[in-house]
Amino acid sequence: MHDFEYEAPTTVADAVKLLAKHNGSARILAGGTDLIDQIRMGRFAPDVVVDIKKVEALHSIEISADGLRLGAVVPCYQIYGNETICRDYSALADATKIIGGAQIQSRASVGGNLCNSGPAADSTPALIALGAQAMIAGPNVIREVPVEKFCTGPGKNVLQPGELLTALVMPARPAHSGSHYLRFIPRNEMDIAVVGAGASVVLDESGKNFVSARIAIGAVAATPLFAEEASNLLAGQPVGDEAIKAAMAATRKIATPIDDMRGTVEFRKHVTGVLTRRALEKAIERARANTGS
């Protein structure tokens, strides 16, 4: 195990100061379920690990008329254990229920999952489908980045030295809206998605037409992807097989998977379409049940 210094600031300002001071030689520990293993395996060799678990402001779950604000270190079990999130932000609850097992879920955070920036991360497509914004604090600025633009490559993202993800903000969910996330894995013991898909829809009052939609896919490109064309194809269309098939085709079109031990390119493109359909169908079912009352 690589030797490193350990710091545990109690405010965002102090955390940012530490990160800026070490100018890229520090790593942030939110839950540590990925970081500790990455240090042990030699992927990272930080001079200092900055544990942000003691920053109280990063533990908050705020739900208001404006939407959901989720602190960067809120662990998975608190997310899927929240009734309002399960009802209104279902895709996020779906994703956090399948990140590792019970021990992992008690430590791992959605913020950490996003900052790890794995192409097959489960929470990222769910966040994209829900229109989440990443709130970032740095030495001189606080900025906001759409989650679909946060990851820039495998294990890479937009965070600069000295910057810290503080929260994930999602807009309020209207009546007649629903969302879902699911993934394909070859067996229950294999926890990395071969393909993942998240979908969010808003229907009209009749439940027969799409008002809007957002579709996102994971594990089929260098980063999780917002399927913008597929999403736009659904807006204003009748809910039915024709519209869903068009979205499936558009989602498959942007998938650029690789051949590896978990699946071939052809197979993963096919599964991308299948999961897009299933995510949409479940999101539609939930939207029809959500009358806003």
PDB file of C-alpha atoms in Angstrom:
ATOM      1  CA  MET A   1       0.000   0.000   0.000  1.00  0.00           C
ATOM      2  CA  HIS A   2       1.380   3.403  -0.995  1.00  0.00           C
ATOM      3  CA  ASP A   3       2.157   5.734   1.933  1.00  0.00           C
ATOM      4  CA  PHE A   4       0.134   8.941   2.029  1.00  0.00           C
ATOM      5  CA  GLU A   5      -0.871  11.722   4.393  1.00  0.00           C
ATOM      6  CA  TYR A   6      -4.473  11.840   5.605  1.00  0.00           C
ATOM      7  CA  GLU A   7      -6.570  14.974   6.046  1.00  0.00           C
ATOM      8  CA  ALA A   8     -10.195  15.240   7.179  1.00  0.00           C
ATOM      9  CA  PRO A   9     -11.480  18.820   6.753  1.00  0.00           C
ATOM     10  CA  THR A  10     -14.842  19.813   8.194  1.00  0.00           C
ATOM     11  CA  THR A  11     -15.818  22.549   5.714  1.00  0.00           C
ATOM     12  CA  VAL A  12     -15.945  22.817   1.935  1.00  0.00           C
ATOM     13  CA  ALA A  13     -13.608  25.833   2.072  1.00  0.00           C
ATOM     14  CA  ASP A  14     -10.971  23.883   4.006  1.00  0.00           C
ATOM     15  CA  ALA A  15     -11.272  20.917   1.636  1.00  0.00           C
ATOM     16  CA  VAL A  16     -10.761  23.184  -1.375  1.00  0.00           C
ATOM     17  CA  LYS A  17      -7.744  24.819   0.275  1.00  0.00           C
ATOM     18  CA  LEU A  18      -6.149  21.425   0.867  1.00  0.00           C
ATOM     19  CA  LEU A  19      -6.785  20.312  -2.694  1.00  0.00           C
ATOM     20  CA  ALA A  20      -5.421  23.557  -4.121  1.00  0.00           C
ATOM     21  CA  LYS A  21      -2.354  23.381  -1.869  1.00  0.00           C
ATOM     22  CA  HIS A  22      -1.421  19.944  -3.159  1.00  0.00           C
ATOM     23  CA  ASN A  23      -2.166  20.907  -6.782  1.00  0.00           C
ATOM     24  CA  GLY A  24      -3.147  17.552  -8.240  1.00  0.00           C
ATOM     25  CA  SER A  25      -1.222  15.296  -5.864  1.00  0.00           C
ATOM     26  CA  ALA A  26      -4.250  14.822  -3.587  1.00  0.00           C
ATOM     27  CA  ARG A  27      -7.154  12.405  -4.016  1.00  0.00           C
ATOM     28  CA  ILE A  28     -10.612  12.890  -2.536  1.00  0.00           C
ATOM     29  CA  LEU A  29     -12.135  10.131  -0.422  1.00  0.00           C
ATOM     30  CA  ALA A  30     -15.942  10.251  -0.362  1.00  0.00           C
ATOM     31  CA  GLY A  31     -16.753   6.630   0.420  1.00  0.00           C
ATOM     32  CA  GLY A  32     -13.420   5.088  -0.515  1.00  0.00           C
ATOM     33  CA  THR A  33     -14.876   1.896  -1.977  1.00  0.00           C
ATOM     34  CA  ASP A  34     -13.030   2.513  -5.259  1.00  0.00           C
ATOM     35  CA  LEU A  35     -10.170   4.755  -4.122  1.00  0.00           C
ATOM     36  CA  ILE A  36      -8.623   2.441  -1.526  1.00  0.00           C
ATOM     37  CA  ASP A  37      -8.472  -0.404  -4.021  1.00  0.00           C
ATOM     38  CA  GLN A  38      -7.062   1.917  -6.711  1.00  0.00           C
ATOM     39  CA  ILE A  39      -4.258   3.011  -4.378  1.00  0.00           C
ATOM     40  CA  ARG A  40      -3.574  -0.567  -3.342  1.00  0.00           C
ATOM     41  CA  MET A  41      -3.327  -1.643  -6.986  1.00  0.00           C
ATOM     42  CA  GLY A  42      -1.011   1.242  -7.871  1.00  0.00           C
ATOM     43  CA  ARG A  43      -3.384   3.116 -10.162  1.00  0.00           C
ATOM     44  CA  PHE A  44      -3.027   6.209  -7.974  1.00  0.00           C
ATOM     45  CA  ALA A  45      -0.186   7.238  -5.693  1.00  0.00           C
ATOM     46  CA  PRO A  46      -1.422  10.389  -3.951  1.00  0.00           C
ATOM     47  CA  ASP A  47       0.694  12.393  -1.519  1.00  0.00           C
ATOM     48  CA  VAL A  48      -2.413  13.087   0.537  1.00  0.00           C
ATOM     49  CA  VAL A  49      -5.938  11.668   0.792  1.00  0.00           C
ATOM     50  CA  VAL A  50      -8.572  14.246   1.660  1.00  0.00           C
ATOM     51  CA  ASP A  51     -11.480  12.573   3.426  1.00  0.00           C
ATOM     52  CA  ILE A  52     -14.598  14.735   2.912  1.00  0.00           C
ATOM     53  CA  LYS A  53     -16.936  12.549   4.979  1.00  0.00           C
ATOM     54  CA  LYS A  54     -16.672  14.977   7.892  1.00  0.00           C
ATOM     55  CA  VAL A  55     -17.929  17.932   5.838  1.00  0.00           C
ATOM     56  CA  GLU A  56     -21.483  18.121   7.155  1.00  0.00           C
ATOM     57  CA  ALA A  57     -22.744  20.238   4.259  1.00  0.00           C
ATOM     58  CA  LEU A  58     -22.014  17.385   1.825  1.00  0.00           C
ATOM     59  CA  HIS A  59     -24.343  14.974   3.658  1.00  0.00           C
ATOM     60  CA  SER A  60     -27.598  16.796   2.986  1.00  0.00           C
ATOM     61  CA  ILE A  61     -30.639  15.591   1.051  1.00  0.00           C
ATOM     62  CA  GLU A  62     -32.816  18.601   0.260  1.00  0.00           C
ATOM     63  CA  ILE A  63     -36.153  18.153  -1.496  1.00  0.00           C
ATOM     64  CA  SER A  64     -38.204  21.247  -2.308  1.00  0.00           C
ATOM     65  CA  ALA A  65     -40.503  22.718  -4.931  1.00  0.00           C
ATOM     66  CA  ASP A  66     -37.345  23.426  -6.954  1.00  0.00           C
ATOM     67  CA  GLY A  67     -36.231  19.794  -7.008  1.00  0.00           C
ATOM     68  CA  LEU A  68     -33.645  17.564  -5.338  1.00  0.00           C
ATOM     69  CA  ARG A  69     -30.238  18.635  -4.059  1.00  0.00           C
ATOM     70  CA  LEU A  70     -28.091  15.662  -3.116  1.00  0.00           C
ATOM     71  CA  GLY A  71     -24.852  16.154  -1.185  1.00  0.00           C
ATOM     72  CA  ALA A  72     -21.790  14.603  -2.787  1.00  0.00           C
ATOM     73  CA  VAL A  73     -21.123  12.104   0.017  1.00  0.00           C
ATOM     74  CA  VAL A  74     -24.671  10.880   0.721  1.00  0.00           C
ATOM     75  CA  PRO A  75     -24.349   7.051   0.728  1.00  0.00           C
ATOM     76  CA  CYS A  76     -26.439   4.866  -1.535  1.00  0.00           C
ATOM     77  CA  TYR A  77     -28.573   3.336   1.208  1.00  0.00           C
ATOM     78  CA  GLN A  78     -29.859   6.753   2.267  1.00  0.00           C
ATOM     79  CA  ILE A  79     -30.925   7.498  -1.302  1.00  0.00           C
ATOM     80  CA  TYR A  80     -32.968   4.372  -1.955  1.00  0.00           C
ATOM     81  CA  GLY A  81     -34.218   4.555   1.643  1.00  0.00           C
ATOM     82  CA  ASN A  82     -35.822   7.941   0.974  1.00  0.00           C
ATOM     83  CA  GLU A  83     -39.505   7.572   0.032  1.00  0.00           C
ATOM     84  CA  THR A  84     -39.668  10.803  -1.964  1.00  0.00           C
ATOM     85  CA  ILE A  85     -36.613   9.901  -4.042  1.00  0.00           C
ATOM     86  CA  CYS A  86     -38.017   6.421  -4.680  1.00  0.00           C
ATOM     87  CA  ARG A  87     -41.289   7.955  -5.859  1.00  0.00           C
ATOM     88  CA  ASP A  88     -40.131  11.017  -7.818  1.00  0.00           C
ATOM     89  CA  TYR A  89     -36.545  10.158  -8.816  1.00  0.00           C
ATOM     90  CA  SER A  90     -37.024   6.425  -9.277  1.00  0.00           C
ATOM     91  CA  ALA A  91     -34.141   5.913 -11.706  1.00  0.00           C
ATOM     92  CA  LEU A  92     -31.674   7.114  -9.061  1.00  0.00           C
ATOM     93  CA  ALA A  93     -33.151   4.759  -6.468  1.00  0.00           C
ATOM     94  CA  ASP A  94     -32.983   1.915  -9.017  1.00  0.00           C
ATOM     95  CA  ALA A  95     -29.288   2.565  -9.631  1.00  0.00           C
ATOM     96  CA  THR A  96     -28.217   2.906  -5.992  1.00  0.00           C
ATOM     97  CA  LYS A  97     -29.905  -0.379  -5.073  1.00  0.00           C
ATOM     98  CA  ILE A  98     -27.562  -2.313  -7.381  1.00  0.00           C
ATOM     99  CA  ILE A  99     -24.204  -0.618  -6.720  1.00  0.00           C
ATOM    100  CA  GLY A 100     -22.303  -3.373  -4.950  1.00  0.00           C
ATOM    101  CA  GLY A 101     -23.754  -5.116  -1.914  1.00  0.00           C
ATOM    102  CA  ALA A 102     -25.000  -3.888   1.452  1.00  0.00           C
ATOM    103  CA  GLN A 103     -21.528  -3.082   2.788  1.00  0.00           C
ATOM    104  CA  ILE A 104     -20.619  -1.059  -0.307  1.00  0.00           C
ATOM    105  CA  GLN A 105     -23.962   0.775  -0.282  1.00  0.00           C
ATOM    106  CA  SER A 106     -23.388   1.890   3.302  1.00  0.00           C
ATOM    107  CA  ARG A 107     -20.252   3.775   2.223  1.00  0.00           C
ATOM    108  CA  ALA A 108     -20.361   4.434  -1.535  1.00  0.00           C
ATOM    109  CA  SER A 109     -21.885   7.712  -2.709  1.00  0.00           C
ATOM    110  CA  VAL A 110     -23.396   8.796  -6.006  1.00  0.00           C
ATOM    111  CA  GLY A 111     -21.005  11.751  -5.992  1.00  0.00           C
ATOM    112  CA  GLY A 112     -18.048   9.399  -5.644  1.00  0.00           C
ATOM    113  CA  ASN A 113     -19.441   7.107  -8.334  1.00  0.00           C
ATOM    114  CA  LEU A 114     -19.668  10.051 -10.721  1.00  0.00           C
ATOM    115  CA  CYS A 115     -16.177  11.348  -9.898  1.00  0.00           C
ATOM    116  CA  ASN A 116     -14.718   7.872 -10.397  1.00  0.00           C
ATOM    117  CA  SER A 117     -16.004   8.389 -13.954  1.00  0.00           C
ATOM    118  CA  GLY A 118     -16.221   4.773 -14.983  1.00  0.00           C
ATOM    119  CA  PRO A 119     -17.903   4.191 -18.358  1.00  0.00           C
ATOM    120  CA  ALA A 120     -20.065   1.453 -16.771  1.00  0.00           C
ATOM    121  CA  ALA A 121     -21.082   3.426 -13.660  1.00  0.00           C
ATOM    122  CA  ASP A 122     -24.690   2.692 -12.736  1.00  0.00           C
ATOM    123  CA  SER A 123     -25.674   6.021 -11.209  1.00  0.00           C
ATOM    124  CA  THR A 124     -24.432   8.248 -14.041  1.00  0.00           C
ATOM    125  CA  PRO A 125     -27.011   7.271 -16.710  1.00  0.00           C
ATOM    126  CA  ALA A 126     -29.726   7.660 -14.067  1.00  0.00           C
ATOM    127  CA  LEU A 127     -28.460  11.156 -13.221  1.00  0.00           C
ATOM    128  CA  ILE A 128     -28.315  12.102 -16.896  1.00  0.00           C
ATOM    129  CA  ALA A 129     -31.865  10.858 -17.478  1.00  0.00           C
ATOM    130  CA  LEU A 130     -33.029  12.999 -14.546  1.00  0.00           C
ATOM    131  CA  GLY A 131     -31.299  16.114 -15.903  1.00  0.00           C
ATOM    132  CA  ALA A 132     -28.827  16.402 -13.026  1.00  0.00           C
ATOM    133  CA  GLN A 133     -26.320  19.235 -12.708  1.00  0.00           C
ATOM    134  CA  ALA A 134     -22.969  18.795 -10.939  1.00  0.00           C
ATOM    135  CA  MET A 135     -22.138  21.613  -8.511  1.00  0.00           C
ATOM    136  CA  ILE A 136     -18.385  22.196  -8.297  1.00  0.00           C
ATOM    137  CA  ALA A 137     -16.468  24.347  -5.801  1.00  0.00           C
ATOM    138  CA  GLY A 138     -12.935  25.566  -6.517  1.00  0.00           C
ATOM    139  CA  PRO A 139     -10.446  28.071  -5.118  1.00  0.00           C
ATOM    140  CA  ASN A 140     -11.898  30.984  -7.063  1.00  0.00           C
ATOM    141  CA  VAL A 141     -15.215  29.876  -8.509  1.00  0.00           C
ATOM    142  CA  ILE A 142     -18.340  27.819  -8.021  1.00  0.00           C
ATOM    143  CA  ARG A 143     -19.544  26.305 -11.281  1.00  0.00           C
ATOM    144  CA  GLU A 144     -22.293  24.076 -12.566  1.00  0.00           C
ATOM    145  CA  VAL A 145     -21.837  21.335 -15.190  1.00  0.00           C
ATOM    146  CA  PRO A 146     -24.526  19.083 -16.721  1.00  0.00           C
ATOM    147  CA  VAL A 147     -23.773  15.508 -15.700  1.00  0.00           C
ATOM    148  CA  GLU A 148     -23.740  14.382 -19.353  1.00  0.00           C
ATOM    149  CA  LYS A 149     -20.687  16.646 -19.841  1.00  0.00           C
ATOM    150  CA  PHE A 150     -18.938  15.764 -16.566  1.00  0.00           C
ATOM    151  CA  CYS A 151     -17.064  12.618 -17.660  1.00  0.00           C
ATOM    152  CA  THR A 152     -14.449  13.161 -20.373  1.00  0.00           C
ATOM    153  CA  GLY A 153     -12.969   9.665 -20.686  1.00  0.00           C
ATOM    154  CA  PRO A 154     -12.481   6.436 -18.725  1.00  0.00           C
ATOM    155  CA  GLY A 155     -11.608   7.588 -15.211  1.00  0.00           C
ATOM    156  CA  LYS A 156     -11.413  11.233 -16.335  1.00  0.00           C
ATOM    157  CA  ASN A 157     -13.681  14.208 -15.761  1.00  0.00           C
ATOM    158  CA  VAL A 158     -13.909  18.000 -15.795  1.00  0.00           C
ATOM    159  CA  LEU A 159     -12.630  18.514 -12.222  1.00  0.00           C
ATOM    160  CA  GLN A 160      -9.481  20.632 -12.145  1.00  0.00           C
ATOM    161  CA  PRO A 161      -6.812  20.534  -9.406  1.00  0.00           C
ATOM    162  CA  GLY A 162      -8.301  22.195  -6.340  1.00  0.00           C
ATOM    163  CA  GLU A 163     -11.915  21.522  -7.346  1.00  0.00           C
ATOM    164  CA  LEU A 164     -14.480  19.493  -5.441  1.00  0.00           C
ATOM    165  CA  LEU A 165     -17.904  18.129  -6.378  1.00  0.00           C
ATOM    166  CA  THR A 166     -20.260  19.385  -3.657  1.00  0.00           C
ATOM    167  CA  ALA A 167     -23.739  18.388  -4.800  1.00  0.00           C
ATOM    168  CA  LEU A 168     -25.947  16.994  -7.548  1.00  0.00           C
ATOM    169  CA  VAL A 169     -29.035  19.035  -8.346  1.00  0.00           C
ATOM    170  CA  MET A 170     -32.077  17.678 -10.203  1.00  0.00           C
ATOM    171  CA  PRO A 171     -35.138  19.667 -11.259  1.00  0.00           C
ATOM    172  CA  ALA A 172     -38.553  19.069  -9.722  1.00  0.00           C
ATOM    173  CA  ARG A 173     -40.521  16.214 -11.242  1.00  0.00           C
ATOM    174  CA  PRO A 174     -43.918  17.161 -12.677  1.00  0.00           C
ATOM    175  CA  ALA A 175     -47.097  15.123 -12.552  1.00  0.00           C
ATOM    176  CA  HIS A 176     -47.266  12.353 -15.165  1.00  0.00           C
ATOM    177  CA  SER A 177     -43.492  11.812 -15.045  1.00  0.00           C
ATOM    178  CA  GLY A 178     -41.579   8.623 -14.397  1.00  0.00           C
ATOM    179  CA  SER A 179     -38.059   7.231 -14.675  1.00  0.00           C
ATOM    180  CA  HIS A 180     -36.195   3.933 -14.563  1.00  0.00           C
ATOM    181  CA  TYR A 181     -32.642   2.556 -14.686  1.00  0.00           C
ATOM    182  CA  LEU A 182     -31.592  -1.014 -15.407  1.00  0.00           C
ATOM    183  CA  ARG A 183     -28.519  -2.876 -16.553  1.00  0.00           C
ATOM    184  CA  PHE A 184     -27.541  -6.184 -18.093  1.00  0.00           C
ATOM    185  CA  ILE A 185     -25.020  -8.420 -16.319  1.00  0.00           C
ATOM    186  CA  PRO A 186     -24.251 -12.058 -17.249  1.00  0.00           C
ATOM    187  CA  ARG A 187     -24.752 -13.343 -13.703  1.00  0.00           C
ATOM    188  CA  ASN A 188     -25.670 -11.912 -10.331  1.00  0.00           C
ATOM    189  CA  GLU A 189     -22.121 -12.272  -9.022  1.00  0.00           C
ATOM    190  CA  MET A 190     -20.737 -10.034 -11.786  1.00  0.00           C
ATOM    191  CA  ASP A 191     -21.403  -6.493 -10.726  1.00  0.00           C
ATOM    192  CA  ILE A 192     -20.167  -4.448 -13.705  1.00  0.00           C
ATOM    193  CA  ALA A 193     -22.760  -3.493 -16.302  1.00  0.00           C
ATOM    194  CA  VAL A 194     -22.336  -4.892 -19.799  1.00  0.00           C
ATOM    195  CA  VAL A 195     -24.907  -2.286 -20.819  1.00  0.00           C
ATOM    196  CA  GLY A 196     -26.883   0.152 -18.686  1.00  0.00           C
ATOM    197  CA  ALA A 197     -29.834   2.337 -19.663  1.00  0.00           C
ATOM    198  CA  GLY A 198     -31.763   5.074 -17.907  1.00  0.00           C
ATOM    199  CA  ALA A 199     -34.909   6.811 -19.110  1.00  0.00           C
ATOM    200  CA  SER A 200     -37.124   9.605 -17.846  1.00  0.00           C
ATOM    201  CA  VAL A 201     -40.414  10.623 -19.459  1.00  0.00           C
ATOM    202  CA  VAL A 202     -43.125  13.220 -18.999  1.00  0.00           C
ATOM    203  CA  LEU A 203     -46.534  12.352 -20.450  1.00  0.00           C
ATOM    204  CA  ASP A 204     -49.587  14.499 -21.075  1.00  0.00           C
ATOM    205  CA  GLU A 205     -52.630  14.222 -18.811  1.00  0.00           C
ATOM    206  CA  SER A 206     -54.130  11.450 -20.926  1.00  0.00           C
ATOM    207  CA  GLY A 207     -50.977   9.340 -20.565  1.00  0.00           C
ATOM    208  CA  LYS A 208     -51.107   8.678 -24.312  1.00  0.00           C
ATOM    209  CA  ASN A 209     -48.495  11.143 -25.566  1.00  0.00           C
ATOM    210  CA  PHE A 210     -44.908  12.028 -24.708  1.00  0.00           C
ATOM    211  CA  VAL A 211     -44.327  15.612 -23.614  1.00  0.00           C
ATOM    212  CA  SER A 212     -40.570  15.079 -23.216  1.00  0.00           C
ATOM    213  CA  ALA A 213     -38.007  12.363 -22.558  1.00  0.00           C
ATOM    214  CA  ARG A 214     -34.364  11.876 -21.609  1.00  0.00           C
ATOM    215  CA  ILE A 215     -32.496   8.642 -22.341  1.00  0.00           C
ATOM    216  CA  ALA A 216     -28.954   7.785 -21.237  1.00  0.00           C
ATOM    217  CA  ILE A 217     -26.779   4.711 -21.734  1.00  0.00           C
ATOM    218  CA  GLY A 218     -23.669   3.347 -20.052  1.00  0.00           C
ATOM    219  CA  ALA A 219     -20.895   0.779 -20.629  1.00  0.00           C
ATOM    220  CA  VAL A 220     -21.075   1.166 -24.428  1.00  0.00           C
ATOM    221  CA  ALA A 221     -18.690   4.099 -24.952  1.00  0.00           C
ATOM    222  CA  ALA A 222     -15.733   5.801 -23.282  1.00  0.00           C
ATOM    223  CA  THR A 223     -18.184   7.727 -21.103  1.00  0.00           C
ATOM    224  CA  PRO A 224     -21.864   7.385 -20.206  1.00  0.00           C
ATOM    225  CA  LEU A 225     -23.901   9.030 -22.971  1.00  0.00           C
ATOM    226  CA  PHE A 226     -26.957  11.257 -23.207  1.00  0.00           C
ATOM    227  CA  ALA A 227     -28.974   9.919 -26.147  1.00  0.00           C
ATOM    228  CA  GLU A 228     -30.177  13.366 -27.205  1.00  0.00           C
ATOM    229  CA  GLU A 229     -31.517  12.469 -30.640  1.00  0.00           C
ATOM    230  CA  ALA A 230     -33.405   9.461 -29.270  1.00  0.00           C
ATOM    231  CA  SER A 231     -34.861  11.649 -26.519  1.00  0.00           C
ATOM    232  CA  ASN A 232     -35.968  14.359 -28.939  1.00  0.00           C
ATOM    233  CA  LEU A 233     -37.622  11.806 -31.236  1.00  0.00           C
ATOM    234  CA  LEU A 234     -40.143  10.989 -28.499  1.00  0.00           C
ATOM    235  CA  ALA A 235     -41.255  14.544 -27.685  1.00  0.00           C
ATOM    236  CA  GLY A 236     -44.805  15.142 -28.895  1.00  0.00           C
ATOM    237  CA  GLN A 237     -45.240  11.607 -30.180  1.00  0.00           C
ATOM    238  CA  PRO A 238     -47.961   9.113 -29.212  1.00  0.00           C
ATOM    239  CA  VAL A 239     -46.812   6.551 -26.668  1.00  0.00           C
ATOM    240  CA  GLY A 240     -46.502   3.350 -28.646  1.00  0.00           C
ATOM    241  CA  ASP A 241     -44.315   0.843 -30.394  1.00  0.00           C
ATOM    242  CA  GLU A 242     -43.437   3.084 -33.335  1.00  0.00           C
ATOM    243  CA  ALA A 243     -42.008   5.881 -31.200  1.00  0.00           C
ATOM    244  CA  ILE A 244     -40.151   3.489 -28.906  1.00  0.00           C
ATOM    245  CA  LYS A 245     -38.605   1.610 -31.852  1.00  0.00           C
ATOM    246  CA  ALA A 246     -37.351   4.911 -33.287  1.00  0.00           C
ATOM    247  CA  ALA A 247     -35.753   5.763 -29.931  1.00  0.00           C
ATOM    248  CA  MET A 248     -34.188   2.301 -29.722  1.00  0.00           C
ATOM    249  CA  ALA A 249     -32.598   2.693 -33.157  1.00  0.00           C
ATOM    250  CA  ALA A 250     -31.257   6.165 -32.350  1.00  0.00           C
ATOM    251  CA  THR A 251     -29.788   4.943 -29.063  1.00  0.00           C
ATOM    252  CA  ARG A 252     -28.084   1.958 -30.727  1.00  0.00           C
ATOM    253  CA  LYS A 253     -26.647   4.365 -33.299  1.00  0.00           C
ATOM    254  CA  ILE A 254     -24.580   6.297 -30.740  1.00  0.00           C
ATOM    255  CA  ALA A 255     -23.320   3.205 -28.902  1.00  0.00           C
ATOM    256  CA  THR A 256     -19.648   2.495 -29.647  1.00  0.00           C
ATOM    257  CA  PRO A 257     -18.860  -0.520 -27.444  1.00  0.00           C
ATOM    258  CA  ILE A 258     -15.747  -2.663 -27.595  1.00  0.00           C
ATOM    259  CA  ASP A 259     -15.305  -6.417 -27.802  1.00  0.00           C
ATOM    260  CA  ASP A 260     -14.199  -7.755 -24.447  1.00  0.00           C
ATOM    261  CA  MET A 261     -14.732 -10.687 -22.099  1.00  0.00           C
ATOM    262  CA  ARG A 262     -18.174  -9.348 -21.149  1.00  0.00           C
ATOM    263  CA  GLY A 263     -19.646  -9.171 -24.650  1.00  0.00           C
ATOM    264  CA  THR A 264     -19.144  -8.482 -28.332  1.00  0.00           C
ATOM    265  CA  VAL A 265     -19.833  -5.189 -30.092  1.00  0.00           C
ATOM    266  CA  GLU A 266     -22.829  -6.681 -31.911  1.00  0.00           C
ATOM    267  CA  PHE A 267     -24.302  -8.144 -28.733  1.00  0.00           C
ATOM    268  CA  ARG A 268     -23.886  -4.959 -26.707  1.00  0.00           C
ATOM    269  CA  LYS A 269     -25.452  -2.815 -29.427  1.00  0.00           C
ATOM    270  CA  HIS A 270     -28.427  -5.173 -29.498  1.00  0.00           C
ATOM    271  CA  VAL A 271     -28.769  -5.078 -25.712  1.00  0.00           C
ATOM    272  CA  THR A 272     -28.578  -1.274 -25.799  1.00  0.00           C
ATOM    273  CA  GLY A 273     -31.790  -1.240 -27.805  1.00  0.00           C
ATOM    274  CA  VAL A 274     -33.460  -3.850 -25.608  1.00  0.00           C
ATOM    275  CA  LEU A 275     -32.662  -1.987 -22.389  1.00  0.00           C
ATOM    276  CA  THR A 276     -33.747   1.319 -23.902  1.00  0.00           C
ATOM    277  CA  ARG A 277     -37.152  -0.204 -24.580  1.00  0.00           C
ATOM    278  CA  ARG A 278     -37.419  -1.712 -21.107  1.00  0.00           C
ATOM    279  CA  ALA A 279     -36.315   1.499 -19.384  1.00  0.00           C
ATOM    280  CA  LEU A 280     -38.861   3.506 -21.371  1.00  0.00           C
ATOM    281  CA  GLU A 281     -41.679   1.037 -20.739  1.00  0.00           C
ATOM    282  CA  LYS A 282     -41.113   1.089 -16.985  1.00  0.00           C
ATOM    283  CA  ALA A 283     -40.745   4.883 -16.967  1.00  0.00           C
ATOM    284  CA  ILE A 284     -44.051   5.160 -18.865  1.00  0.00           C
ATOM    285  CA  GLU A 285     -45.744   2.811 -16.397  1.00  0.00           C
ATOM    286  CA  ARG A 286     -44.530   4.939 -13.492  1.00  0.00           C
ATOM    287  CA  ALA A 287     -45.540   8.183 -15.236  1.00  0.00           C
ATOM    288  CA  ARG A 288     -49.081   6.921 -15.742  1.00  0.00           C
ATOM    289  CA  ALA A 289     -49.302   6.082 -12.050  1.00  0.00           C
ATOM    290  CA  ASN A 290     -47.986   9.533 -11.049  1.00  0.00           C
ATOM    291  CA  THR A 291     -50.991  11.852 -11.086  1.00  0.00           C
ATOM    292  CA  GLY A 292     -49.280  14.450  -8.918  1.00  0.00           C
ATOM    293  CA  SER A 293     -51.960  14.200  -6.240  1.00  0.00           C
TER     294      SER A 293
END
